[in-house]
Amino acid sequence: VIAGSTPGAGATHLAFGLCVYLTKMGIKVLYEERNQTGAVRRMAESTGGARIDGRGIYHIQGCLMKPWYGPAVKLDTNTEFEVVIKDFGTNWEEAGQTLKEKDHFLTAVISENLWEYGKAETMLKTMKIEKGSTAFFIWRHRPGKKGADMTFGYSPILFCTPEYADPFCPGREGTGFLT
């Protein structure tokens, strides 16, 4: 489960990057858009060579991506994948419900610029994250500033992500981060 502290924090960007990296490692991965941003459809349009299969899954530069279809559509896609990356964006309530299911853990993408202060804590409280549960906090816009103030009283595994513009070509620094 990937969620962002604010719109634009980078949850979808990180999810795309992870999908690309894991696919290149030979792992059968599905990116599942669980928010209404329409990023998968826009990505498919912008790449030009994307195709959609009979299950409603886009094939974009070697990655399998299921766009948001809404709650009424149920596709049987989770059986063949080793990893399913569920991108909830800022849909924190649904992300919190999904985290209660077996084999899920949180990857929270946090951007705490001055005008966004407090959003990360609100996200964690809304999702009802239990202290001590498995969680990764990925901080953006805070290079070299890792510290105890970034845990919000939890015991997460902390990372500060470098900037990389293209999740399909993250460059040396971005690839190093994703590994």
Phi, psi and omega in degrees: 000124175245132177221152179247148181288334179211158171300133181088003179293333177117016180298312181292320178301313178296317181298317176299314180300317178295319179300313179299310183298311182295323177298316178296335178278359178088012179270135180281106188239143170237126169271128181239114180283113181249027178221170187262026183287334181077019184299322182294314180297318178294322177296317179298317179294320184287331180278336175077328184258012182284146176229157180246137182266182183294346178264002180083020181255129176281144173249105185240112180047045177087353181259147178260123186226123179261117179287166177289124178249352182094170185289342183282338183262124178241115178250136178274093184234347190277355187282330186264357187259141175281327181224134172239118179265111182260112183262106181267354183056236178255021175277071189294323182297311180294324177299316179298321178294318181294325180297339178285343180285161181296145173064032176243146172217162186266133164242108182260123176265120189241128173235113183241064171292167183307320182280355180248005187304134178096346182295322182296315178296320177299318179301310183296321179290319180297321180281353180057049178289126180279139176298136180091353179283159180292123180208144174244128175253117179255111181267134172250156177065025179222046183300132176072013183244030178296144179179175183299331180295350184263005184260341182056028179085001177267180176239062183278169168269121186262140173222149169245119185275139172285163176277130171215125189289324187244111180295342177277341178221075188286355181076180184296313182294317179294319178296319177300321177294315183291338178277000000 
